[in-house]
Structure formats: structure tokens, C-alpha cells
Amino acid sequence: MNIVEITADETLPLRCEVLRPGLTAAECAFEGDKDRSARHFGIIEGAAIVGIVSLYQRRNSCVSAGLSYQLRGMAITKSRRGRGLGRLLLVAAEHYMAQHGATCAWANARSAALDFYCKAGYRVRSDEFLIEGVGPHYLVSKSIA
């Protein structure tokens, strides 16, 4: 198993499978995927990508005035969940952010994943809110040193 940088296009199959079932690859693309500062990481097992996360250099005045990255599109294929892969991917993403001067990481965390983020040191920064077509979320953030 390796965690490597991948392209935005390589995230799409897993985004469609886990995060947006029933949507096309084009519908699973996120604004900013191809920005120069965006980064995408994948967990590779054999020849398969079994986990993904995308990072976007994006300010959120609710959480930090410094250099911030948004975590988005984090997913682990169903057959590999519960093995700590999500935590490994999150640590790799946080390491990248720290190496590139970030002071804060933030995400719109699905309500079902809130416990995962809290255990990883993220603080809940909002009441629950709804992202149409996706479901309930919370804004979470973590200081990056």
C-alpha cells in the first residue's frame, strides 16, 4: 500500500462510487480540481486506488485568517473501510499542508463522518447544515503546525 499524488481525473471513479452514487464522472468533478494549487492523493493497493482525498488552497474566514486548505472528496472504498486507511490518508494530507505553509485545514464533513474527524483532532465549527443532493454536514477545522 502506498499513498501517492494522483490526478483529479483519477479521483473520479471512487468519488462516483462512494460519495455520489449514480452520478457521472463529470458530475463528480469539483470546482477547483484542476487549479494549480489543488492536490489529490490516493491510497494504492496493487493497481487499484482504494482511498482518495483532495486538497484546495482555500480560505475560510470562519476558521482562519492564514493559509488554509480545504479537504474535500475523502473516500475509502467500502471493502477497505475500518482498517485505518482514512486516518493514514488524513495524516498524509496534513503533512503535505504543513510542508506547504498551511496554518489550518478545514472541511465540510458529512455528519456520518464527524466522529472520524473529531478523533483526528478536528473541531466542530458550525451547527449541522445541509448540502443539497449530498446530505447533512458540519464545518470542521484543525490547526496545522
Coordinates of C-alpha atoms in Angstrom, one line a residue:
M1 CA 0.0 0.0 0.0
N2 CA 1.3 3.5 -0.9
I3 CA -0.1 7.0 -0.6
V4 CA 0.8 8.9 -3.7
E5 CA -0.2 12.1 -5.5
I6 CA -2.8 11.4 -8.3
T7 CA -4.6 13.5 -10.8
A8 CA -8.1 14.9 -10.3
D9 CA -9.4 12.6 -13.0
E10 CA -8.1 9.6 -11.1
T11 CA -10.2 10.5 -8.1
L12 CA -13.5 10.4 -10.1
P13 CA -14.2 6.7 -10.1
L14 CA -14.0 6.5 -6.3
R15 CA -15.9 9.8 -5.9
C16 CA -18.7 8.4 -8.0
E17 CA -18.7 5.0 -6.2
V18 CA -18.6 6.3 -2.6
L19 CA -19.6 10.0 -2.5
R20 CA -22.0 10.5 -5.4
P21 CA -23.5 7.1 -6.4
G22 CA -25.5 7.3 -9.6
L23 CA -23.8 10.4 -11.0
T24 CA -21.5 10.6 -14.0
A25 CA -17.8 11.3 -13.7
A26 CA -18.4 14.9 -15.0
E27 CA -21.0 15.4 -12.2
C28 CA -18.4 14.2 -9.6
A29 CA -15.8 16.7 -10.7
F30 CA -15.4 19.6 -8.2
E31 CA -14.8 23.2 -8.9
G32 CA -11.1 23.8 -8.5
D33 CA -10.0 20.3 -9.2
K34 CA -7.6 21.4 -11.9
D35 CA -6.3 24.6 -10.1
R36 CA -2.6 24.8 -10.0
S37 CA -2.6 24.7 -6.2
A38 CA -5.0 21.8 -5.9
R39 CA -3.6 18.4 -4.9
H40 CA -5.1 14.9 -5.0
F41 CA -3.8 11.9 -3.1
G42 CA -4.7 8.3 -3.4
I43 CA -4.0 5.1 -1.5
I44 CA -2.8 2.5 -4.0
E45 CA -3.2 -1.3 -3.3
G46 CA -1.9 -3.4 -6.2
A47 CA -3.1 -1.5 -9.2
A48 CA -6.3 -0.1 -7.5
I49 CA -7.0 3.3 -5.9
V50 CA -8.8 2.4 -2.7
G51 CA -8.8 5.8 -1.0
I52 CA -8.7 9.4 -2.1
V53 CA -8.7 12.9 -0.7
S54 CA -8.4 16.3 -2.5
L55 CA -6.9 19.5 -1.1
Y56 CA -7.7 23.0 -2.2
Q57 CA -5.8 26.1 -1.1
R58 CA -8.9 27.9 0.0
R59 CA -9.6 30.5 2.7
N60 CA -12.5 30.1 5.1
S61 CA -12.9 33.2 7.3
C62 CA -14.9 31.2 9.8
V63 CA -11.8 29.1 10.7
S64 CA -8.6 31.0 10.0
A65 CA -7.1 34.2 8.5
G66 CA -3.9 32.4 7.5
L67 CA -3.1 30.0 4.7
S68 CA -5.8 27.3 4.7
Y69 CA -6.6 24.2 2.8
Q70 CA -10.0 22.6 2.3
L71 CA -10.1 18.8 2.5
R72 CA -12.7 17.5 0.1
G73 CA -13.8 14.3 -1.5
M74 CA -12.3 12.0 1.1
A75 CA -13.4 8.4 0.4
I76 CA -12.3 4.9 1.1
T77 CA -13.7 2.0 -1.0
K78 CA -16.3 0.0 1.0
S79 CA -14.2 -3.2 1.1
R80 CA -11.3 -1.4 2.7
R81 CA -13.1 0.6 5.4
G82 CA -12.4 0.1 9.1
R83 CA -8.7 -0.6 8.5
G84 CA -7.3 2.8 9.4
L85 CA -6.7 3.8 5.8
G86 CA -8.7 7.0 6.2
R87 CA -6.6 8.1 9.1
L88 CA -3.4 7.4 7.1
L89 CA -4.7 9.4 4.2
L90 CA -5.6 12.3 6.5
V91 CA -2.2 12.3 8.1
A92 CA -0.5 12.4 4.7
A93 CA -2.7 15.3 3.6
E94 CA -1.9 17.2 6.8
H95 CA 1.8 16.6 6.3
Y96 CA 1.6 18.0 2.8
M97 CA -0.3 21.1 4.1
A98 CA 2.2 21.7 6.8
Q99 CA 5.1 21.3 4.4
H100 CA 3.5 24.0 2.2
G101 CA 2.9 26.6 4.9
A102 CA -0.7 25.9 5.9
T103 CA -1.9 27.1 9.3
C104 CA -5.3 25.5 9.1
A105 CA -7.2 22.6 7.5
W106 CA -10.9 22.6 7.2
A107 CA -13.7 20.5 5.7
N108 CA -17.4 20.3 5.3
A109 CA -17.6 16.9 7.0
R110 CA -20.5 14.6 6.4
S111 CA -22.5 14.1 9.6
A112 CA -21.8 10.4 9.4
A113 CA -18.0 11.1 9.4
L114 CA -18.0 13.7 12.2
D115 CA -16.6 11.2 14.8
F116 CA -13.7 10.3 12.4
Y117 CA -12.7 14.0 12.1
C118 CA -13.1 14.7 15.9
K119 CA -10.9 11.7 16.7
A120 CA -8.3 13.1 14.4
G121 CA -8.2 16.4 16.3
Y122 CA -10.7 18.5 14.2
R123 CA -13.0 20.9 16.0
V124 CA -16.7 21.3 15.0
R125 CA -17.2 24.9 14.0
S126 CA -20.8 25.0 12.9
D127 CA -24.2 23.6 13.5
E128 CA -25.3 20.9 11.2
F129 CA -26.2 22.2 7.7
L130 CA -27.5 20.5 4.5
I131 CA -25.6 20.4 1.2
E132 CA -28.4 19.8 -1.3
G133 CA -28.2 16.5 -3.1
V134 CA -25.5 15.3 -0.7
G135 CA -26.8 15.4 2.9
P136 CA -26.1 16.9 6.3
H137 CA -22.6 18.2 7.1
Y138 CA -20.6 20.2 9.7
L139 CA -17.8 22.6 9.2
V140 CA -14.7 21.2 11.0
S141 CA -11.2 22.6 11.3
K142 CA -7.8 21.8 12.7
S143 CA -4.6 23.9 13.2
I144 CA -1.7 22.7 11.2
A145 CA 1.8 23.3 12.6

